[in-house]
Structure formats: C-alpha cells, structure tokens
Short mmCIF file of C-alpha atoms in Angstrom, two decimals:
data_model
loop_
_atom_site.label_atom_id
_atom_site.label_comp_id
_atom_site.label_asym_id
_atom_site.label_seq_id
_atom_site.Cartn_x
_atom_site.Cartn_y
_atom_site.Cartn_z
CA UNK A 24 116.04 -34.38 -45.79
CA UNK A 25 117.53 -32.57 -48.04
CA UNK A 26 114.80 -29.35 -48.68
CA UNK A 27 116.62 -26.22 -50.41
CA UNK A 28 114.15 -24.71 -51.24
CA UNK A 29 112.30 -24.30 -47.36
CA UNK A 30 111.39 -20.45 -46.68
CA UNK A 31 113.53 -19.14 -42.88
CA UNK A 32 110.59 -19.13 -41.10
CA UNK A 33 110.03 -23.13 -41.73
CA UNK A 34 113.44 -24.20 -41.84
CA UNK A 35 113.98 -22.53 -38.18
CA UNK A 36 110.89 -24.12 -36.89
CA UNK A 37 111.93 -27.35 -37.90
CA UNK A 38 115.70 -26.86 -36.42
CA UNK A 39 114.14 -26.47 -33.31
CA UNK A 40 111.13 -28.81 -33.21
CA UNK A 41 113.85 -31.51 -34.29
CA UNK A 42 117.17 -30.86 -32.99
CA UNK A 43 116.77 -26.80 -30.27
CA UNK A 44 113.69 -28.04 -28.28
CA UNK A 45 114.58 -31.56 -27.74
CA UNK A 46 118.44 -31.29 -26.67
CA UNK A 47 117.16 -28.41 -24.53
CA UNK A 48 114.77 -30.53 -23.15
CA UNK A 49 116.98 -33.59 -22.14
CA UNK A 50 120.59 -31.55 -20.91
CA UNK A 51 118.07 -28.63 -19.40
CA UNK A 52 114.87 -30.08 -18.93
CA UNK A 53 113.30 -27.33 -15.96
CA UNK A 54 114.84 -24.51 -18.16
CA UNK A 55 112.28 -21.78 -19.27
CA UNK A 56 113.19 -20.24 -22.52
CA UNK A 57 111.47 -19.06 -25.30
CA UNK A 58 112.56 -19.93 -29.39
CA UNK A 59 112.48 -17.78 -32.25
CA UNK A 60 113.80 -16.99 -35.81
CA UNK A 61 114.61 -12.97 -34.18
CA UNK A 62 116.83 -10.60 -35.41
CA UNK A 63 118.01 -9.60 -39.17
CA UNK A 64 117.25 -11.78 -42.14
CA UNK A 65 114.32 -11.36 -44.80
CA UNK A 66 113.40 -14.77 -43.29
CA UNK A 67 112.54 -12.75 -40.10
CA UNK A 68 109.45 -10.94 -41.94
CA UNK A 69 108.10 -14.31 -44.34
CA UNK A 70 109.90 -12.36 -46.81
CA UNK A 71 112.85 -13.88 -47.77
CA UNK A 72 113.15 -16.19 -51.69
CA UNK A 73 115.20 -18.14 -53.22
CA UNK A 74 118.39 -15.63 -54.00
CA UNK A 75 117.89 -14.39 -50.10
CA UNK A 76 120.53 -18.13 -49.42
CA UNK A 77 123.54 -16.85 -51.46
CA UNK A 78 124.58 -15.04 -47.85
CA UNK A 79 124.22 -14.95 -44.10
CA UNK A 80 122.00 -18.33 -45.15
CA UNK A 81 121.21 -21.59 -42.82
CA UNK A 82 119.87 -22.86 -39.11
CA UNK A 83 119.59 -19.73 -37.29
CA UNK A 84 117.55 -19.46 -34.13
CA UNK A 85 117.36 -16.49 -31.40
CA UNK A 86 116.66 -18.99 -27.44
CA UNK A 87 115.83 -15.74 -24.79
CA UNK A 88 115.79 -16.49 -21.08
CA UNK A 89 114.51 -14.00 -17.76
CA UNK A 90 116.49 -12.10 -16.81
CA UNK A 91 117.39 -14.60 -13.42
CA UNK A 92 118.32 -16.98 -16.19
CA UNK A 93 120.94 -14.76 -17.72
CA UNK A 94 123.96 -16.49 -15.52
CA UNK A 95 123.22 -19.52 -17.17
CA UNK A 96 123.48 -18.50 -20.86
CA UNK A 97 126.99 -19.72 -20.68
CA UNK A 98 126.21 -23.29 -20.25
CA UNK A 99 123.92 -22.78 -22.76
CA UNK A 100 126.25 -21.02 -25.60
CA UNK A 101 128.77 -24.50 -24.95
CA UNK A 102 126.21 -26.80 -24.61
CA UNK A 103 125.18 -26.13 -28.26
CA UNK A 104 128.52 -26.10 -29.54
CA UNK A 105 129.39 -29.48 -27.92
CA UNK A 106 126.31 -31.47 -29.47
CA UNK A 107 124.69 -29.03 -32.12
CA UNK A 108 124.82 -31.22 -35.40
CA UNK A 109 126.87 -30.17 -38.66
CA UNK A 110 123.60 -29.72 -40.87
CA UNK A 111 120.22 -29.62 -40.54
CA UNK A 112 117.30 -30.44 -43.82
CA UNK A 113 120.48 -30.38 -45.78
CA UNK A 114 121.23 -26.78 -44.21
CA UNK A 115 124.75 -25.59 -42.66
CA UNK A 116 123.92 -26.00 -38.79
CA UNK A 117 127.97 -23.77 -38.15
CA UNK A 118 128.53 -21.03 -41.04
CA UNK A 119 130.05 -17.68 -41.37
CA UNK A 120 127.93 -14.72 -42.03
CA UNK A 121 129.14 -10.92 -43.29
CA UNK A 122 129.06 -10.06 -39.02
CA UNK A 123 130.43 -13.34 -37.83
CA UNK A 124 133.02 -14.84 -40.20
CA UNK A 125 133.81 -18.01 -37.79
CA UNK A 126 132.04 -20.72 -39.09
CA UNK A 127 130.87 -21.15 -35.63
CA UNK A 128 126.55 -22.33 -35.01
CA UNK A 129 123.70 -19.25 -35.84
CA UNK A 130 121.89 -19.59 -32.63
CA UNK A 131 122.19 -17.05 -30.34
CA UNK A 132 121.67 -16.94 -26.76
CA UNK A 133 120.87 -14.00 -24.91
CA UNK A 134 117.67 -12.49 -22.27
CA UNK A 135 114.98 -11.10 -23.70
CA UNK A 136 115.82 -7.95 -22.20
CA UNK A 137 119.06 -7.59 -23.28
CA UNK A 138 118.08 -9.00 -26.60
CA UNK A 139 115.60 -5.76 -27.50
CA UNK A 140 118.50 -3.60 -25.84
CA UNK A 141 120.87 -5.09 -28.62
CA UNK A 142 118.43 -4.25 -31.47
CA UNK A 143 117.12 -1.41 -29.89
CA UNK A 144 120.37 0.37 -29.15
CA UNK A 145 118.93 1.56 -25.36
CA UNK A 146 117.31 -1.13 -22.07
CA UNK A 147 113.47 -2.19 -23.38
CA UNK A 148 110.60 -1.34 -20.58
CA UNK A 149 107.44 -0.18 -20.06
CA UNK A 150 107.57 3.18 -19.85
CA UNK A 151 110.24 4.59 -22.32
CA UNK A 152 110.65 8.04 -22.49
CA UNK A 153 109.66 9.94 -25.57
CA UNK A 154 112.79 10.76 -26.72
CA UNK A 155 113.75 6.96 -26.98
CA UNK A 156 111.06 5.80 -28.82
CA UNK A 157 112.21 8.76 -31.40
CA UNK A 158 115.77 7.33 -31.25
CA UNK A 159 114.24 4.35 -33.05
CA UNK A 160 113.73 2.83 -36.13
CA UNK A 161 110.62 0.54 -37.25
CA UNK A 162 113.02 -1.95 -38.96
CA UNK A 163 115.10 -2.44 -35.08
CA UNK A 164 111.77 -2.47 -33.27
CA UNK A 165 110.31 -5.24 -36.14
CA UNK A 166 113.92 -7.14 -34.82
CA UNK A 167 112.20 -8.13 -31.85
CA UNK A 168 108.62 -7.74 -32.01
CA UNK A 169 107.86 -9.54 -36.13
CA UNK A 170 109.48 -13.00 -35.64
CA UNK A 171 107.62 -15.96 -34.60
CA UNK A 172 108.38 -17.68 -31.50
CA UNK A 173 107.41 -21.24 -31.93
CA UNK A 174 108.05 -22.06 -27.88
CA UNK A 175 107.68 -19.74 -25.17
CA UNK A 176 107.83 -20.35 -20.59
CA UNK A 177 109.41 -17.21 -19.77
CA UNK A 178 107.77 -14.19 -18.59
CA UNK A 179 109.92 -11.82 -20.03
CA UNK A 180 109.56 -12.41 -23.75
CA UNK A 181 106.42 -11.76 -24.74
CA UNK A 182 106.07 -8.79 -22.16
CA UNK A 183 108.82 -7.06 -23.86
CA UNK A 184 107.93 -7.29 -27.37
CA UNK A 185 104.34 -5.69 -25.68
CA UNK A 186 106.15 -2.91 -24.94
CA UNK A 187 107.28 -2.48 -28.00
CA UNK A 188 103.65 -2.91 -29.33
CA UNK A 189 102.94 1.04 -30.65
CA UNK A 190 103.63 4.82 -29.43
CA UNK A 191 102.61 6.25 -26.85
CA UNK A 192 99.94 8.43 -28.04
CA UNK A 193 101.56 11.80 -27.53
CA UNK A 194 104.55 10.75 -29.81
CA UNK A 195 102.15 8.99 -32.14
CA UNK A 196 100.64 12.42 -32.38
CA UNK A 197 104.45 14.35 -32.82
CA UNK A 198 105.66 11.54 -35.32
CA UNK A 199 101.98 11.74 -37.94
CA UNK A 200 101.90 15.74 -37.10
CA UNK A 201 106.41 15.83 -38.24
CA UNK A 202 105.25 13.45 -41.32
CA UNK A 203 102.49 15.93 -42.87
CA UNK A 204 104.91 18.61 -42.29
CA UNK A 205 107.38 16.96 -44.67
CA UNK A 206 104.94 16.83 -46.99
CA UNK A 207 103.23 20.91 -46.34
CA UNK A 208 107.14 21.99 -47.25
CA UNK A 209 107.96 19.68 -50.10
CA UNK A 210 104.54 19.64 -52.17
CA UNK A 211 104.71 22.57 -53.37
CA UNK A 212 107.62 22.49 -55.40
CA UNK A 213 106.29 19.32 -56.83
CA UNK A 214 104.92 22.07 -59.38
CA UNK A 215 107.10 25.36 -58.87
CA UNK A 216 110.49 23.92 -59.96
CA UNK A 217 109.01 22.00 -62.87
CA UNK A 218 107.83 25.31 -64.23
CA UNK A 219 111.06 26.79 -63.67
CA UNK A 220 112.36 23.78 -66.24
CA UNK A 221 114.20 21.88 -62.75
CA UNK A 222 112.09 18.98 -63.94
CA UNK A 223 114.36 16.58 -62.53
CA UNK A 224 114.17 18.14 -59.32
CA UNK A 225 110.09 18.30 -59.19
CA UNK A 226 110.47 14.26 -60.19
CA UNK A 227 112.54 13.59 -57.22
CA UNK A 228 110.63 15.69 -54.85
CA UNK A 229 107.12 13.65 -56.43
CA UNK A 230 109.59 10.23 -55.35
CA UNK A 231 110.39 11.71 -51.67
CA UNK A 232 106.47 12.11 -51.46
CA UNK A 233 105.66 9.58 -52.01
CA UNK A 234 107.49 7.58 -49.39
CA UNK A 235 106.48 10.65 -46.97
CA UNK A 236 103.00 10.30 -47.80
CA UNK A 237 103.65 5.70 -47.46
CA UNK A 238 105.35 6.44 -43.85
CA UNK A 239 102.12 7.85 -43.00
CA UNK A 240 100.15 4.94 -44.24
CA UNK A 241 102.34 2.97 -42.53
CA UNK A 242 101.82 5.34 -39.33
CA UNK A 243 98.03 5.90 -39.24
CA UNK A 244 98.04 1.87 -39.27
CA UNK A 245 100.03 1.41 -36.87
CA UNK A 246 102.85 -0.78 -38.57
CA UNK A 247 106.00 -0.15 -37.98
CA UNK A 248 107.48 0.26 -41.37
CA UNK A 249 110.85 -2.09 -41.98
CA UNK A 250 114.26 -0.86 -43.88
CA UNK A 251 113.88 0.31 -47.21
CA UNK A 252 114.68 -3.27 -49.24
CA UNK A 253 111.24 -4.25 -47.87
CA UNK A 254 108.93 -0.53 -47.42
CA UNK A 255 107.24 -1.83 -50.56
CA UNK A 256 106.33 -4.93 -50.21
CA UNK A 257 104.98 -4.59 -46.60
CA UNK A 258 103.38 -1.20 -47.43
CA UNK A 259 100.90 -3.47 -50.05
CA UNK A 260 99.89 -5.15 -46.84
CA UNK A 261 98.41 -2.53 -45.31
CA UNK A 262 94.65 -1.92 -45.37
CA UNK A 263 94.48 1.25 -47.09
CA UNK A 264 97.10 0.04 -49.88
CA UNK A 265 94.94 -0.58 -52.46
CA UNK A 266 93.65 2.68 -52.43
CA UNK A 267 96.67 4.20 -52.48
CA UNK A 268 99.04 2.21 -55.41
CA UNK A 269 97.24 4.03 -58.57
CA UNK A 270 97.16 7.36 -57.40
CA UNK A 271 101.17 7.13 -55.80
CA UNK A 272 101.42 5.02 -59.08
CA UNK A 273 100.75 8.45 -61.03
CA UNK A 274 104.14 10.13 -59.33
CA UNK A 275 105.82 8.63 -61.96
CA UNK A 276 104.32 10.34 -65.63
CA UNK A 277 105.98 13.24 -67.26
CA UNK A 278 103.56 15.66 -66.48
CA UNK A 279 104.46 17.74 -62.92
CA UNK A 280 100.97 18.36 -62.66
CA UNK A 281 99.91 14.48 -62.75
CA UNK A 282 102.13 13.76 -60.24
CA UNK A 283 100.69 16.48 -57.86
CA UNK A 284 97.55 15.04 -58.55
CA UNK A 285 98.02 11.49 -57.63
CA UNK A 286 99.74 12.67 -54.43
CA UNK A 287 96.71 14.91 -54.08
CA UNK A 288 94.39 12.14 -54.21
CA UNK A 289 96.53 10.13 -51.65
CA UNK A 290 96.96 12.69 -49.27
CA UNK A 291 93.20 12.96 -48.82
CA UNK A 292 92.89 9.01 -48.73
CA UNK A 293 95.71 9.24 -45.58
CA UNK A 294 92.89 12.72 -44.15
CA UNK A 295 90.31 10.78 -44.64
CA UNK A 296 91.60 7.88 -42.53
CA UNK A 297 93.19 9.87 -39.81
CA UNK A 298 89.81 11.31 -39.16
CA UNK A 299 87.90 8.44 -39.15
CA UNK A 300 90.65 7.35 -36.30
CA UNK A 301 89.78 10.24 -34.56
CA UNK A 302 92.38 12.73 -34.78
CA UNK A 303 91.12 16.05 -35.06
CA UNK A 304 92.37 16.71 -38.57
CA UNK A 305 90.51 19.66 -40.36
CA UNK A 306 88.52 20.22 -43.08
CA UNK A 307 90.98 22.34 -45.19
CA UNK A 308 93.14 19.62 -45.75
CA UNK A 309 94.46 20.24 -50.02
CA UNK A 310 95.10 23.92 -50.07
CA UNK A 311 96.48 26.14 -52.91
CA UNK A 312 100.42 27.25 -52.30
CA UNK A 313 99.20 31.20 -51.49
CA UNK A 314 98.32 31.82 -54.47
CA UNK A 315 100.14 30.10 -56.51
CA UNK A 316 98.92 27.02 -59.20
CA UNK A 317 99.87 24.54 -56.60
CA UNK A 318 99.07 22.25 -54.02
CA UNK A 319 99.93 21.76 -50.69
CA UNK A 320 98.55 20.49 -46.70
CA UNK A 321 96.91 23.09 -45.11
CA UNK A 322 99.00 23.58 -41.94
CA UNK A 323 96.08 23.85 -39.43
CA UNK A 324 96.71 19.80 -39.99
CA UNK A 325 100.22 19.07 -38.08
CA UNK A 326 99.11 21.65 -35.78
CA UNK A 327 96.20 20.19 -34.61
CA UNK A 328 97.70 16.94 -34.66
CA UNK A 329 100.39 19.36 -31.73
CA UNK A 330 97.38 20.61 -29.57
CA UNK A 331 96.74 18.32 -27.91
CA UNK A 332 100.17 16.85 -26.58
CA UNK A 333 101.04 17.85 -23.29
CA UNK A 334 104.27 15.12 -22.52
CA UNK A 335 107.21 18.23 -21.45
CA UNK A 336 109.55 16.40 -23.82
CA UNK A 337 107.42 16.73 -26.70
CA UNK A 338 106.09 20.21 -26.24
CA UNK A 339 109.98 21.33 -25.24
CA UNK A 340 111.02 19.82 -28.81
CA UNK A 341 110.84 21.76 -32.23
CA UNK A 342 107.79 20.65 -34.34
CA UNK A 343 108.61 18.47 -37.16
CA UNK A 344 111.66 17.29 -36.49
CA UNK A 345 110.06 13.94 -35.71
CA UNK A 346 111.57 10.31 -34.93
CA UNK A 347 114.69 9.95 -36.47
CA UNK A 348 113.84 8.12 -39.74
CA UNK A 349 112.49 11.11 -40.73
CA UNK A 350 115.56 13.51 -40.06
CA UNK A 351 118.04 10.83 -40.83
CA UNK A 352 119.10 8.99 -43.63
CA UNK A 353 122.11 7.14 -43.49
CA UNK A 354 121.88 4.00 -43.37
CA UNK A 355 125.52 4.26 -41.49
CA UNK A 356 123.75 5.12 -38.44
CA UNK A 357 120.46 3.82 -39.04
CA UNK A 358 121.53 0.31 -39.11
CA UNK A 359 123.78 0.01 -36.22
CA UNK A 360 121.88 0.17 -32.36
CA UNK A 361 125.11 2.23 -30.53
CA UNK A 362 125.16 4.70 -32.78
CA UNK A 363 121.16 5.36 -32.93
CA UNK A 364 121.55 5.97 -29.28
CA UNK A 365 123.42 8.76 -29.83
CA UNK A 366 120.95 10.71 -31.22
CA UNK A 367 119.25 10.64 -28.18
CA UNK A 368 121.93 13.47 -26.81
CA UNK A 369 121.34 14.83 -29.64
CA UNK A 370 117.36 15.98 -28.88
CA UNK A 371 118.17 16.82 -25.43
CA UNK A 372 120.67 19.41 -26.74
CA UNK A 373 117.22 20.45 -28.50
CA UNK A 374 115.11 20.93 -25.01
CA UNK A 375 118.15 22.72 -23.71
CA UNK A 376 118.17 25.59 -25.80
#
C-alpha cells in the first residue's frame, strides 16, 4: 500500500515489523539483535515533514549486534542484499544517498559499540575521560541515543545509550561555567557597540547571545542540543522554554536597550533554574559593567561552578574553553567524527602548558 506521507519513524517501524524482523527470525532465529531508526536524518528526532523526502529518503534501519556476534555482520549484510524486496509501503528499499551514491539497501548492520564509535569518533565506554566528553557534539550523541529501538535482545545496545545519557558532574559544571563565561564576555558589548555607531555589530552580538543562553537552557535541562536545523524546535520542547521565548524574542528589537533587557530577563530565569537544581549560584547574578550603563554576568557565576571540580584534566584546562561546540562552529569539523577526534590532541596540548 502506497503511503507517501508516512513519517520516517513509522516507516522504519513497519519495515522492521513486516520485513526485517520476519526475515531475521526465519534465517537467523538465534541471533540476538537490536533494530531501530538511528543515525542521521530528521526523522530520527521525529522532526521530518514532506520536504524531508526530497533526498536520502526511503526505508532506513539500523541493525545492531553484540560484540560477540560481530563476526556475523558480513553474513547479515549478504542476507539482506539477497532477500530484501525492492519497495516497502510504496517507498524504495534500495536507493542512493548523499553519502552513498550506490543504489543499495540502507539497512546498516554493525555492533552496538562499533556503530556508536562511527558517530562519536571515539570508542564508547562507561568511563570516558573529561577530554573525550568535551570532544563530543550533542548531535553526534543524539544519532546514537535519540532514535527509537523497535526490537532489542542484545546486552549492549541500551548499555551504550545509557553511557551517553549525560555529562559526568565535573564535566557538566565545566561546560556550564564555560557557557556563562561566554555570556559574561559578550553581553556588555551589546550596548557599547550600539552607542559607538556599530548597530549591526550590536545586533549580531544580541543574536549570538540568544543562542548562548538557549544552549545554557539545554545544559540545565540535561538535554543534548541537535545541530542548527533543528535547534529551535528542540529548544521549544524544553520545560523552561515558555519563560524564555518572549525575552529572547526581544533580541531582534531595533533598540539595543530592549535587546539587552530581553537578554537579561532570560539570563535571570536561567540563573533561577540553576539555583533550583542545586548549583552554587551567587546572588550577584546580573550586574553593571564597571561604571558603564551596560549589563553583564557577574564573574562569580562561572567561578562558583568551577570551584568544586576535582577532575585533574578539567582543573588543568584553561577555564572557559568548554566543549568543542563552544569554540568551534565549522560544520566541516563538527559533522565529521574523525575530525572531531583530532581536537582531543588540542585539548591535551592545552593540558601540557
């Protein structure tokens, strides 16, 4: 039956239920595997729409096995290549994509650990180092953890997803402190640049700070932020979003004072939540920038977050650098696991100084 409007997750769910599941049950009845819609694609986050179907669209699924069954991966790939139909629910099973121009099936088969490594750029494990955590992007983790699992008899798939649930406490504090440090450094210039006839720069700073505060909201809600296309949609799903949307919307106003007021109001809401979560957060909060008529975040805010950290890597790193997403904004770095892996060497170089 042709279902052109079928959402990606539901297409994948049906594809497993009606095709992949029965095939594996018949041909490999003792195989322990997990099947889900993981990896890249708007549908993994449940954000796909009709426009999403103009490229890389068809029956996609990820099949994962435990490391002990890793030797069967080629066997499974050959089975799928031989037995899969041409279409399912009116959608192609074999089709080219932007990363694979061959018209082959797009059922990825891997071990749970190998799949995660291909997305993260490092081997997942229960005790990642602080620097390893800092090299990860929210999008890369979501590609492993956000999509639904339709079937799972493995012992490692959910374990890997649990390992990537959230930062360890010291890393969380370091990244959150770095986020506030960014706001501290830039907020006073919203007014200063406007009053020095740099209105365009003032607007750019306002928009940059809007994203910085939205990222703090993700951190305080302990949610991984997706890449730019779906950042706002995921942000609006955060519990505090309703209290932040209005003040952050003020940052597009034509008067820098209104923009600054909106940024300050959003920052106060975030600081309130931060206190409620039990983070040491001085009452100083938002203060005047020296004797000038501009706002800034009190330096005691990031300092209080850094003070309890004991991890030796984090205490040796310069304060304020943060995670890779806080100092790199180049898509050709952030979207490539092997390039992100290289930044670990940069962190280690900073440690050696």
